Every structure is written in C-alpha cells, then in structure tokens.
Amino acid sequence: MSENVSLDDLSVPLRALRLLAGDFGHLPAPDVHVSTIYPEQLELTFYDDLTGFEMWREALRIAPDAVTCREQGNGSTRRLRASVDHAGATVQLIAYADVVTPVVVGGAA
C-alpha cells in the first residue's frame, strides 16, 4: 500500500473490530493490531493465554483442524494461528505460550 494511507483505507478491519467488540465483548481482550501494510487484515493476539485464543476460535467458528501450531525460540514458545473472514476483513487469531516441559522428579520418567 502507498505511504499516503488514510484512516479510511483501514475501514474494513476497523469495522470488523467494532462488530467483534459488539458481538463478543464478553470474551478476553486480545492485543489488537491493524496495519497499513495489510489494510484488509485485523490481528487478535494472545500472549500466554491459550484459553483466550480457544474461546475466540470457538466464537469465530474456526474449526480446530484449521489452527496451525508451530514452535519457535528453539522450541521454547508455541505459536497458534488461524484465520477467518469476518465483515470483509481477514481476522488473524494468534497465540503465543511457553512450551511446558515435563519435570522429572527422582530419576527416569
């Protein structure tokens, strides 16, 4: 997109955010990101809150098998990602959480 982006150019994801806030205002609040680089996209991100991600996934009717799971940070962080079209915008649902490593007490597992 050009460097002369107006707020009107972001109306699609902002409208989607307004509708989501009205319909799902009771759900956990994500970190919200709208970008002039991707003016049709709305990102809802959760940090250390896979439960919040799951609640939004269900509310947005995203199938569980549509969620991708990756590890990053040498396997220390899990990233979940899914997307859905909502009110003309692509809504990216993202979550980051620490990978829990089992603790072995007293020897072998």
Coordinates of C-alpha atoms in Angstrom, one line a residue:
M1 CA 0.0 0.0 0.0
S2 CA 1.2 3.5 -0.6
E3 CA 2.8 5.6 2.1
N4 CA -0.2 8.0 1.9
V5 CA -2.6 5.7 3.7
S6 CA -5.6 7.3 5.3
L7 CA -7.7 6.1 8.1
D8 CA -10.5 5.4 5.6
D9 CA -8.2 2.9 4.0
L10 CA -8.3 0.9 7.2
S11 CA -12.1 1.0 7.5
V12 CA -12.6 -2.7 6.7
P13 CA -10.6 -4.1 9.7
L14 CA -11.8 -1.3 12.0
R15 CA -15.4 -2.2 11.1
A16 CA -14.7 -5.8 11.8
L17 CA -13.2 -4.9 15.2
R18 CA -16.2 -2.8 16.0
L19 CA -18.6 -5.7 15.2
L20 CA -16.5 -8.2 17.1
A21 CA -16.4 -5.9 20.1
G22 CA -20.2 -5.6 20.0
D23 CA -20.8 -9.4 19.5
F24 CA -18.0 -10.8 21.7
G25 CA -17.3 -8.0 24.2
H26 CA -17.5 -10.6 27.0
L27 CA -14.5 -12.6 25.7
P28 CA -11.0 -12.0 26.9
A29 CA -9.4 -8.9 25.3
P30 CA -6.6 -9.7 22.8
D31 CA -3.8 -7.4 21.7
V32 CA -5.3 -5.8 18.6
H33 CA -3.2 -4.8 15.5
V34 CA -4.3 -3.1 12.3
S35 CA -1.6 -2.3 9.8
T36 CA -1.2 0.0 6.8
I37 CA 0.9 -2.8 5.3
Y38 CA -2.1 -5.2 5.3
P39 CA -5.1 -2.9 5.2
E40 CA -7.7 -5.7 5.0
Q41 CA -6.4 -7.6 8.0
L42 CA -7.1 -7.5 11.7
E43 CA -4.9 -9.4 14.1
L44 CA -6.1 -10.5 17.5
T45 CA -3.1 -11.8 19.5
F46 CA -2.9 -13.6 22.9
Y47 CA 0.3 -13.8 24.9
D48 CA 0.4 -16.7 27.5
D49 CA -3.3 -17.2 27.1
L50 CA -4.3 -20.3 25.1
T51 CA -7.7 -20.3 26.8
G52 CA -8.5 -16.8 25.4
F53 CA -7.4 -18.0 21.9
E54 CA -9.6 -21.0 22.2
M55 CA -12.6 -19.0 23.3
W56 CA -12.2 -16.7 20.3
R57 CA -11.6 -19.6 18.0
E58 CA -14.9 -21.1 19.0
A59 CA -16.8 -17.8 18.9
L60 CA -15.5 -17.2 15.3
R61 CA -16.4 -20.8 14.4
I62 CA -12.9 -21.7 13.3
A63 CA -12.6 -25.4 13.0
P64 CA -9.9 -26.9 15.3
D65 CA -8.1 -28.5 12.3
A66 CA -7.8 -25.0 10.7
V67 CA -5.4 -24.0 13.5
T68 CA -1.7 -24.3 12.8
C69 CA 0.7 -24.9 15.6
R70 CA 4.4 -24.1 15.4
E71 CA 7.3 -23.9 17.9
Q72 CA 9.8 -21.2 17.8
G73 CA 12.6 -19.9 20.1
N74 CA 14.4 -23.2 19.9
G75 CA 11.2 -25.0 21.0
S76 CA 10.5 -22.8 24.0
T77 CA 7.5 -21.0 22.6
R78 CA 4.4 -22.4 20.9
R79 CA 2.5 -20.3 18.3
L80 CA -1.0 -21.0 17.3
R81 CA -2.5 -19.3 14.3
A82 CA -5.9 -19.4 12.5
S83 CA -7.7 -17.0 10.2
V84 CA -11.3 -16.3 9.2
D85 CA -13.1 -13.8 7.0
H86 CA -15.3 -11.6 9.1
A87 CA -17.2 -8.5 7.9
G88 CA -14.9 -8.3 4.9
A89 CA -11.7 -8.4 6.8
T90 CA -9.3 -11.3 7.3
V91 CA -9.1 -11.8 11.0
Q92 CA -5.9 -13.5 12.1
L93 CA -6.2 -15.2 15.5
I94 CA -2.7 -15.7 17.1
A95 CA -1.5 -17.0 20.4
Y96 CA 2.0 -17.4 21.9
A97 CA 2.7 -19.5 25.0
D98 CA 5.6 -21.2 26.7
V99 CA 6.1 -24.8 25.9
V100 CA 5.7 -26.7 29.1
T101 CA 8.5 -29.2 29.7
P102 CA 7.7 -32.1 31.9
V103 CA 9.7 -32.1 35.1
V104 CA 11.2 -35.5 36.1
V105 CA 11.4 -36.0 39.8
G106 CA 13.5 -38.8 41.3
G107 CA 15.0 -40.1 38.1
A108 CA 13.6 -41.6 34.9
A109 CA 10.2 -40.7 33.6

